[in-house]
Amino acid sequence: MITIQNADSALKDYYLDAVSAQLNDGISPFFSAIEKGIDFVYGKDVKLAVVRGNAGNVMAGAEDGALPDPHRNRYANITSPLKNLYGTIEISDKALRASRDSSGAFVNLLNAEMEGLISSARQNFQRMLFGDGSGKLFSVVDRVTNSTFSVDNVKEYFTGMQVDIYTVLDTVVDEAVGIYIERVDKKAGTVTFSKDVMEMINGASVYVHCSMNNELTGLGAIFDSDKLYGYVKETDKFFAPYKADANGKLTETALSDVLDYMEENFNSKINIILCSYKTRKKIAALIDANRRVVNTIDSRTGYGAVTVNDVPVYADKYCPDDRILFLNSDDFALYQLCDWEWLEDEDGKILKQIPGKAAYSATLVKYAELVCKKPCGQAMLFNLGN
């Protein structure tokens, strides 16, 4: 007979390893290429010291001359809090009782819940890699109806997301906490929420539910924010990536120039290029105009890719159309306190009854942060034209 205890044991003994493996594989080429580990995790923070540029410890001198003075490395201290990542499944008491005499039905029930969790976790983790840590999805431009609004950024994947809405003063709109996006109209540039939002005003911001300023410090923070890890980019150029203007025209020369500039000026060997699907098609067309497009398999990521000067170009749906990112994946690491694990209560139980509901929930947790150890070694080409 299937009981809560059986279900609890199955989640702990059979599902955790498989789920953890699926959540760590196949997220994106960028995620596959970066380092993952528990190094430099101290309490609730990631703390590490990185060397700024060449140390200058090697020099030439006369045969009988004095030895050079010791040269100290110049360090930058990076501290960033671990982000709390959660994934939750819910099983109703009715569904559990209906499958109590059938192990097959029970397995199908758990499989369906786990597949949904894995799919959602992968999508959100991939999205966070390109975010700025704020969890913001878009801003409201105008009201169409009480539940439909025109917005400044429309993506199909918004459909079904649970969100919170904040005013221009960063005050949460009480009636719009945990509501869902029911429909997206890319052509009209609108989203429709699951309920009317009467307090909505133009300029309001829409965030992933409970995620405001709680997400990973992704590539958006590297390239778009004024500060990174507490350092002001304008005054500390080590934390400022290189940005090149394509002046409205994407050319193969512009791509090669960025690669050359990064190696010549920052000693940065770019080994991965990221862009949107639309932009990758443009890059492939550029290369094909002069020679055949070569698709290769990158041994670091396991993904096939078009290449520019032997550097693989990957498309990612979360990368904006108006930019191409040139990255040295060796400079990035995902530091984590633990891999995905079930949240347990004092008795070691995973499944817990949801207060006030005839249902049980289980939560996966991961405490991690994405860190770039050399922000100035990364580059972006923007203003690509139509």
Short mmCIF file of C-alpha atoms in Angstrom, two decimals:
data_model
loop_
_atom_site.label_atom_id
_atom_site.label_comp_id
_atom_site.label_asym_id
_atom_site.label_seq_id
_atom_site.Cartn_x
_atom_site.Cartn_y
_atom_site.Cartn_z
CA MET A 1 0.00 0.00 0.00
CA ILE A 2 1.25 3.47 -0.91
CA THR A 3 1.50 5.86 2.05
CA ILE A 4 3.01 9.25 2.77
CA GLN A 5 5.98 7.41 4.25
CA ASN A 6 6.47 5.42 1.03
CA ALA A 7 6.26 8.59 -1.05
CA ASP A 8 8.72 10.34 1.25
CA SER A 9 11.23 7.49 0.93
CA ALA A 10 10.85 7.38 -2.85
CA LEU A 11 11.63 11.08 -3.18
CA LYS A 12 14.67 10.74 -0.95
CA ASP A 13 16.12 7.42 -2.15
CA TYR A 14 15.17 7.20 -5.83
CA TYR A 15 14.35 10.61 -7.22
CA LEU A 16 16.93 12.97 -5.72
CA ASP A 17 20.00 11.77 -7.64
CA ALA A 18 18.14 11.57 -10.94
CA VAL A 19 16.54 14.98 -10.49
CA SER A 20 19.81 16.59 -9.41
CA ALA A 21 21.60 15.20 -12.46
CA GLN A 22 18.90 16.48 -14.82
CA LEU A 23 18.95 19.92 -13.22
CA ASN A 24 22.72 20.14 -13.67
CA ASP A 25 22.88 18.87 -17.26
CA GLY A 26 21.47 20.32 -20.44
CA ILE A 27 20.58 23.75 -19.05
CA SER A 28 22.65 25.71 -21.57
CA PRO A 29 26.08 25.64 -23.28
CA PHE A 30 27.29 28.45 -21.02
CA PHE A 31 26.26 26.62 -17.87
CA SER A 32 27.91 23.42 -19.11
CA ALA A 33 31.19 25.25 -19.73
CA ILE A 34 31.63 26.97 -16.35
CA GLU A 35 33.18 25.59 -13.19
CA LYS A 36 30.98 24.37 -10.33
CA GLY A 37 32.19 23.78 -6.81
CA ILE A 38 32.05 24.50 -3.10
CA ASP A 39 35.34 26.43 -2.91
CA PHE A 40 35.29 29.94 -1.44
CA VAL A 41 31.94 29.43 0.30
CA TYR A 42 32.09 30.84 3.81
CA GLY A 43 28.87 30.72 5.77
CA LYS A 44 26.19 32.45 3.70
CA ASP A 45 28.61 34.19 1.32
CA VAL A 46 31.03 33.53 -1.49
CA LYS A 47 34.35 35.21 -0.73
CA LEU A 48 37.43 35.15 -2.93
CA ALA A 49 40.40 37.31 -3.86
CA VAL A 50 41.21 37.66 -7.55
CA VAL A 51 44.41 39.02 -9.07
CA ARG A 52 44.13 42.27 -11.00
CA GLY A 53 46.19 41.99 -14.21
CA ASN A 54 49.80 40.86 -14.49
CA ALA A 55 51.72 40.88 -11.25
CA GLY A 56 55.07 42.00 -12.74
CA ASN A 57 57.08 39.43 -10.77
CA VAL A 58 59.35 38.58 -13.69
CA MET A 59 61.95 41.01 -15.08
CA ALA A 60 65.42 41.03 -16.63
CA GLY A 61 68.60 42.26 -14.92
CA ALA A 62 72.38 42.42 -15.13
CA GLU A 63 74.40 39.29 -14.39
CA ASP A 64 76.07 40.86 -11.37
CA GLY A 65 73.27 43.27 -10.59
CA ALA A 66 70.99 43.36 -7.58
CA LEU A 67 68.00 41.05 -7.53
CA PRO A 68 64.68 42.79 -8.06
CA ASP A 69 62.55 43.71 -5.09
CA PRO A 70 59.67 41.36 -4.31
CA HIS A 71 56.51 42.37 -6.14
CA ARG A 72 53.14 41.90 -4.50
CA ASN A 73 50.09 40.82 -6.39
CA ARG A 74 47.26 43.33 -6.62
CA TYR A 75 44.01 41.77 -5.44
CA ALA A 76 40.33 42.55 -5.63
CA ASN A 77 38.18 41.03 -2.92
CA ILE A 78 34.83 39.74 -4.12
CA THR A 79 32.03 39.02 -1.67
CA SER A 80 28.54 38.02 -2.75
CA PRO A 81 25.73 36.35 -0.81
CA LEU A 82 24.63 32.86 -1.81
CA LYS A 83 21.24 32.94 -3.51
CA ASN A 84 18.44 30.72 -2.24
CA LEU A 85 16.97 28.66 -5.08
CA TYR A 86 13.81 26.64 -4.48
CA GLY A 87 11.72 24.19 -6.48
CA THR A 88 8.42 22.84 -5.11
CA ILE A 89 6.11 19.97 -6.01
CA GLU A 90 2.58 19.49 -4.74
CA ILE A 91 0.59 16.24 -4.46
CA SER A 92 -3.05 16.34 -3.46
CA ASP A 93 -4.30 13.95 -0.80
CA LYS A 94 -7.00 12.80 -3.21
CA ALA A 95 -4.45 11.85 -5.89
CA LEU A 96 -2.32 10.04 -3.32
CA ARG A 97 -5.28 8.03 -2.00
CA ALA A 98 -6.41 7.20 -5.53
CA SER A 99 -3.03 5.58 -6.26
CA ARG A 100 -2.49 3.95 -2.86
CA ASP A 101 -3.27 0.43 -4.15
CA SER A 102 -1.35 0.80 -7.42
CA SER A 103 2.39 1.28 -7.42
CA GLY A 104 2.25 2.04 -11.16
CA ALA A 105 -0.24 4.87 -10.67
CA PHE A 106 1.84 6.20 -7.80
CA VAL A 107 5.02 6.21 -9.89
CA ASN A 108 3.19 7.98 -12.73
CA LEU A 109 1.94 10.58 -10.25
CA LEU A 110 5.42 11.31 -8.92
CA ASN A 111 6.97 11.23 -12.39
CA ALA A 112 4.52 13.85 -13.63
CA GLU A 113 5.26 16.14 -10.69
CA MET A 114 9.03 15.71 -11.03
CA GLU A 115 8.98 16.34 -14.79
CA GLY A 116 7.15 19.60 -14.22
CA LEU A 117 9.61 20.61 -11.52
CA ILE A 118 12.63 19.79 -13.67
CA SER A 119 11.27 21.68 -16.66
CA SER A 120 10.45 24.77 -14.61
CA ALA A 121 13.75 24.73 -12.71
CA ARG A 122 15.79 24.41 -15.90
CA GLN A 123 13.98 27.28 -17.58
CA ASN A 124 14.31 29.61 -14.61
CA PHE A 125 17.94 28.73 -13.96
CA GLN A 126 18.78 29.39 -17.61
CA ARG A 127 16.91 32.71 -17.44
CA MET A 128 18.76 33.76 -14.27
CA LEU A 129 22.13 33.20 -15.96
CA PHE A 130 21.28 36.13 -18.26
CA GLY A 131 19.59 38.28 -15.61
CA ASP A 132 20.96 41.05 -13.42
CA GLY A 133 19.90 39.48 -10.14
CA SER A 134 16.80 41.62 -9.75
CA GLY A 135 14.27 39.09 -11.06
CA LYS A 136 12.64 41.78 -13.20
CA LEU A 137 10.89 40.58 -16.36
CA PHE A 138 9.50 43.79 -17.87
CA SER A 139 7.93 47.20 -17.24
CA VAL A 140 4.34 48.25 -17.88
CA VAL A 141 3.89 50.83 -20.63
CA ASP A 142 0.13 51.33 -20.77
CA ARG A 143 -3.22 49.82 -19.78
CA VAL A 144 -5.30 48.08 -22.47
CA THR A 145 -7.92 46.53 -20.17
CA ASN A 146 -7.98 45.95 -16.42
CA SER A 147 -6.05 42.70 -16.89
CA THR A 148 -4.17 43.32 -20.16
CA PHE A 149 -1.25 45.74 -20.42
CA SER A 150 1.24 46.75 -23.06
CA VAL A 151 4.81 46.18 -21.86
CA ASP A 152 8.34 47.04 -22.96
CA ASN A 153 9.54 43.45 -23.36
CA VAL A 154 7.41 40.57 -24.60
CA LYS A 155 8.55 36.95 -24.60
CA GLU A 156 6.51 33.80 -25.18
CA TYR A 157 8.03 32.11 -22.13
CA PHE A 158 6.28 34.64 -19.86
CA THR A 159 3.07 32.61 -20.25
CA GLY A 160 2.28 30.73 -17.05
CA MET A 161 4.85 32.53 -14.90
CA GLN A 162 3.86 33.59 -11.39
CA VAL A 163 4.79 37.22 -10.78
CA ASP A 164 4.64 40.19 -8.41
CA ILE A 165 4.06 43.77 -9.55
CA TYR A 166 5.78 46.79 -8.02
CA THR A 167 5.07 50.49 -8.51
CA VAL A 168 7.67 52.96 -9.76
CA LEU A 169 8.48 53.56 -6.08
CA ASP A 170 9.27 49.85 -5.62
CA THR A 171 6.18 49.33 -3.49
CA VAL A 172 4.44 46.03 -4.06
CA VAL A 173 0.91 46.19 -5.47
CA ASP A 174 -1.07 44.19 -2.88
CA GLU A 175 -3.61 42.85 -5.36
CA ALA A 176 -0.86 41.69 -7.71
CA VAL A 177 1.24 39.39 -5.52
CA GLY A 178 1.59 35.87 -6.91
CA ILE A 179 -0.68 36.41 -9.91
CA TYR A 180 -0.11 34.53 -13.17
CA ILE A 181 0.52 35.63 -16.72
CA GLU A 182 -2.22 33.94 -18.71
CA ARG A 183 -1.51 35.15 -22.26
CA VAL A 184 1.19 36.85 -24.25
CA ASP A 185 0.60 38.68 -27.55
CA LYS A 186 4.00 39.36 -29.10
CA LYS A 187 2.54 41.17 -32.10
CA ALA A 188 0.53 43.58 -29.94
CA GLY A 189 3.23 43.77 -27.27
CA THR A 190 0.85 42.89 -24.44
CA VAL A 191 0.51 40.48 -21.53
CA THR A 192 -2.69 39.41 -19.81
CA PHE A 193 -2.73 38.61 -16.10
CA SER A 194 -4.93 36.06 -14.32
CA LYS A 195 -6.90 38.81 -12.56
CA ASP A 196 -7.71 42.49 -12.89
CA VAL A 197 -5.10 44.86 -11.49
CA MET A 198 -6.86 48.13 -10.77
CA GLU A 199 -3.87 49.78 -9.04
CA MET A 200 -1.58 49.32 -12.03
CA ILE A 201 0.14 52.48 -13.20
CA ASN A 202 2.45 53.10 -16.12
CA GLY A 203 6.08 52.38 -15.35
CA ALA A 204 5.32 49.60 -12.86
CA SER A 205 7.76 46.69 -12.87
CA VAL A 206 6.91 43.00 -13.03
CA TYR A 207 9.15 40.55 -11.17
CA VAL A 208 9.26 36.78 -10.81
CA HIS A 209 7.21 35.90 -7.72
CA CYS A 210 9.23 36.32 -4.48
CA SER A 211 12.42 36.90 -6.47
CA MET A 212 12.95 40.66 -6.36
CA ASN A 213 16.72 41.20 -5.92
CA ASN A 214 17.16 37.56 -4.88
CA GLU A 215 18.36 35.89 -8.09
CA LEU A 216 21.82 34.86 -9.28
CA THR A 217 24.23 37.63 -10.28
CA GLY A 218 23.95 36.80 -13.98
CA LEU A 219 25.38 38.22 -17.18
CA GLY A 220 22.96 41.16 -17.05
CA ALA A 221 24.71 42.37 -13.91
CA ILE A 222 28.11 41.98 -15.59
CA PHE A 223 27.18 44.10 -18.62
CA ASP A 224 24.31 46.40 -17.60
CA SER A 225 24.63 47.40 -13.95
CA ASP A 226 26.62 50.37 -12.65
CA LYS A 227 28.04 48.35 -9.76
CA LEU A 228 29.28 44.79 -9.46
CA TYR A 229 30.10 43.01 -6.17
CA GLY A 230 30.03 46.42 -4.49
CA TYR A 231 32.54 48.03 -6.87
CA VAL A 232 31.56 51.02 -9.05
CA LYS A 233 32.50 50.18 -12.62
CA GLU A 234 33.09 53.77 -13.63
CA THR A 235 35.89 54.17 -11.09
CA ASP A 236 37.20 50.59 -11.01
CA LYS A 237 37.69 49.40 -14.58
CA PHE A 238 38.61 45.85 -13.53
CA PHE A 239 34.89 45.29 -12.96
CA ALA A 240 33.83 46.93 -16.24
CA PRO A 241 33.52 44.65 -19.31
CA TYR A 242 34.48 45.92 -22.75
CA LYS A 243 31.59 47.21 -24.89
CA ALA A 244 31.93 47.72 -28.64
CA ASP A 245 29.41 49.59 -30.80
CA ALA A 246 28.64 47.90 -34.13
CA ASN A 247 27.14 51.19 -35.38
CA GLY A 248 24.04 49.48 -36.71
CA LYS A 249 25.86 46.99 -38.93
CA LEU A 250 26.94 43.49 -37.97
CA THR A 251 30.01 42.37 -39.92
CA GLU A 252 32.45 39.51 -39.63
CA THR A 253 35.22 42.05 -39.17
CA ALA A 254 33.41 43.53 -36.16
CA LEU A 255 33.22 40.07 -34.59
CA SER A 256 36.91 39.37 -35.19
CA ASP A 257 37.91 42.80 -33.93
CA VAL A 258 36.34 42.12 -30.53
CA LEU A 259 38.15 38.80 -30.22
CA ASP A 260 41.48 40.39 -31.15
CA TYR A 261 40.94 43.39 -28.87
CA MET A 262 40.21 41.21 -25.84
CA GLU A 263 43.30 39.08 -26.30
CA GLU A 264 45.57 42.04 -27.10
CA ASN A 265 44.42 44.38 -24.33
CA PHE A 266 43.11 42.13 -21.56
CA ASN A 267 44.95 38.88 -22.17
CA SER A 268 41.51 37.29 -22.36
CA LYS A 269 41.09 34.24 -24.54
CA ILE A 270 37.41 34.32 -25.49
CA ASN A 271 36.13 30.74 -25.79
CA ILE A 272 32.37 31.14 -26.08
CA ILE A 273 30.08 33.59 -27.90
CA LEU A 274 26.43 33.94 -26.87
CA CYS A 275 23.58 35.59 -28.75
CA SER A 276 19.91 35.19 -29.61
CA TYR A 277 18.65 32.77 -32.27
CA LYS A 278 17.93 35.69 -34.58
CA THR A 279 21.47 37.01 -34.21
CA ARG A 280 23.06 33.60 -34.67
CA LYS A 281 21.32 33.29 -38.03
CA LYS A 282 22.86 36.63 -39.03
CA ILE A 283 26.32 35.44 -37.98
CA ALA A 284 25.91 32.18 -39.89
CA ALA A 285 24.82 34.13 -42.99
CA LEU A 286 27.88 36.38 -42.71
CA ILE A 287 30.25 33.44 -42.57
CA ASP A 288 28.42 31.53 -45.27
CA ALA A 289 28.74 34.51 -47.63
CA ASN A 290 32.52 34.02 -47.67
CA ARG A 291 32.95 30.33 -46.97
CA ARG A 292 30.99 27.33 -45.79
CA VAL A 293 29.47 27.40 -42.31
CA VAL A 294 31.32 24.94 -40.11
CA ASN A 295 29.32 23.25 -37.38
CA THR A 296 31.47 21.64 -34.71
CA ILE A 297 30.95 19.95 -31.36
CA ASP A 298 32.49 21.81 -28.43
CA SER A 299 34.09 19.24 -26.13
CA ARG A 300 33.56 21.51 -23.10
CA THR A 301 29.82 21.85 -23.54
CA GLY A 302 28.77 18.92 -25.71
CA TYR A 303 26.80 21.27 -27.97
CA GLY A 304 27.23 21.84 -31.68
CA ALA A 305 27.88 25.38 -32.82
CA VAL A 306 28.75 27.73 -35.65
CA THR A 307 32.25 29.15 -35.09
CA VAL A 308 33.90 32.56 -35.53
CA ASN A 309 37.70 32.33 -35.62
CA ASP A 310 37.28 28.87 -34.08
CA VAL A 311 35.22 30.27 -31.19
CA PRO A 312 31.80 28.54 -30.89
CA VAL A 313 28.68 30.71 -31.23
CA TYR A 314 25.67 29.55 -29.20
CA ALA A 315 22.11 30.78 -29.34
CA ASP A 316 20.16 31.21 -26.13
CA LYS A 317 16.54 32.32 -25.99
CA TYR A 318 17.24 34.47 -22.94
CA CYS A 319 19.94 36.52 -24.65
CA PRO A 320 18.55 39.83 -26.02
CA ASP A 321 18.58 40.40 -29.79
CA ASP A 322 20.55 43.64 -29.48
CA ARG A 323 23.81 42.15 -28.22
CA ILE A 324 26.47 39.52 -28.70
CA LEU A 325 28.39 38.40 -25.62
CA PHE A 326 32.04 37.33 -25.83
CA LEU A 327 33.00 35.33 -22.74
CA ASN A 328 35.93 33.46 -21.31
CA SER A 329 34.09 30.68 -19.48
CA ASP A 330 37.22 29.98 -17.39
CA ASP A 331 36.53 33.26 -15.57
CA PHE A 332 33.11 32.10 -14.35
CA ALA A 333 32.17 29.71 -11.58
CA LEU A 334 28.98 28.62 -9.83
CA TYR A 335 29.88 28.36 -6.16
CA GLN A 336 27.41 26.43 -4.06
CA LEU A 337 26.92 25.42 -0.46
CA CYS A 338 25.31 22.18 -1.63
CA ASP A 339 23.85 20.60 -4.73
CA TRP A 340 20.09 20.23 -5.08
CA GLU A 341 18.71 18.62 -1.90
CA TRP A 342 15.29 18.09 -0.37
CA LEU A 343 14.28 20.43 2.43
CA GLU A 344 13.62 18.23 5.48
CA ASP A 345 11.85 18.95 8.75
CA GLU A 346 13.14 18.01 12.20
CA ASP A 347 11.96 14.42 11.73
CA GLY A 348 13.68 14.09 8.35
CA LYS A 349 10.38 14.19 6.45
CA ILE A 350 10.26 15.68 2.95
CA LEU A 351 6.52 15.71 2.20
CA LYS A 352 4.60 18.08 4.45
CA GLN A 353 0.91 18.93 4.54
CA ILE A 354 0.18 22.39 3.23
CA PRO A 355 -1.62 24.33 5.99
CA GLY A 356 -5.32 24.61 5.24
CA LYS A 357 -5.16 22.34 2.17
CA ALA A 358 -5.71 18.64 1.51
CA ALA A 359 -2.34 18.43 -0.19
CA TYR A 360 1.31 17.78 0.49
CA SER A 361 4.38 19.65 -0.76
CA ALA A 362 8.09 18.92 -1.06
CA THR A 363 10.81 21.49 -1.75
CA LEU A 364 14.19 21.18 -3.44
CA VAL A 365 16.81 23.70 -2.35
CA LYS A 366 20.16 24.89 -3.67
CA TYR A 367 22.27 27.72 -2.24
CA ALA A 368 24.57 29.09 -4.92
CA GLU A 369 25.97 32.17 -6.62
CA LEU A 370 27.43 32.84 -10.06
CA VAL A 371 30.73 34.74 -9.89
CA CYS A 372 32.85 36.30 -12.64
CA LYS A 373 36.49 36.42 -11.53
CA LYS A 374 37.58 38.79 -14.31
CA PRO A 375 34.75 41.08 -15.50
CA CYS A 376 37.11 43.16 -17.67
CA GLY A 377 37.93 39.98 -19.60
CA GLN A 378 34.39 39.79 -21.02
CA ALA A 379 32.99 41.80 -23.95
CA MET A 380 29.76 42.80 -25.65
CA LEU A 381 29.03 43.93 -29.20
CA PHE A 382 25.85 45.98 -29.35
CA ASN A 383 23.81 48.16 -31.73
CA LEU A 384 23.71 45.40 -34.32
CA GLY A 385 21.04 46.88 -36.58
CA ASN A 386 17.90 45.14 -37.84
#
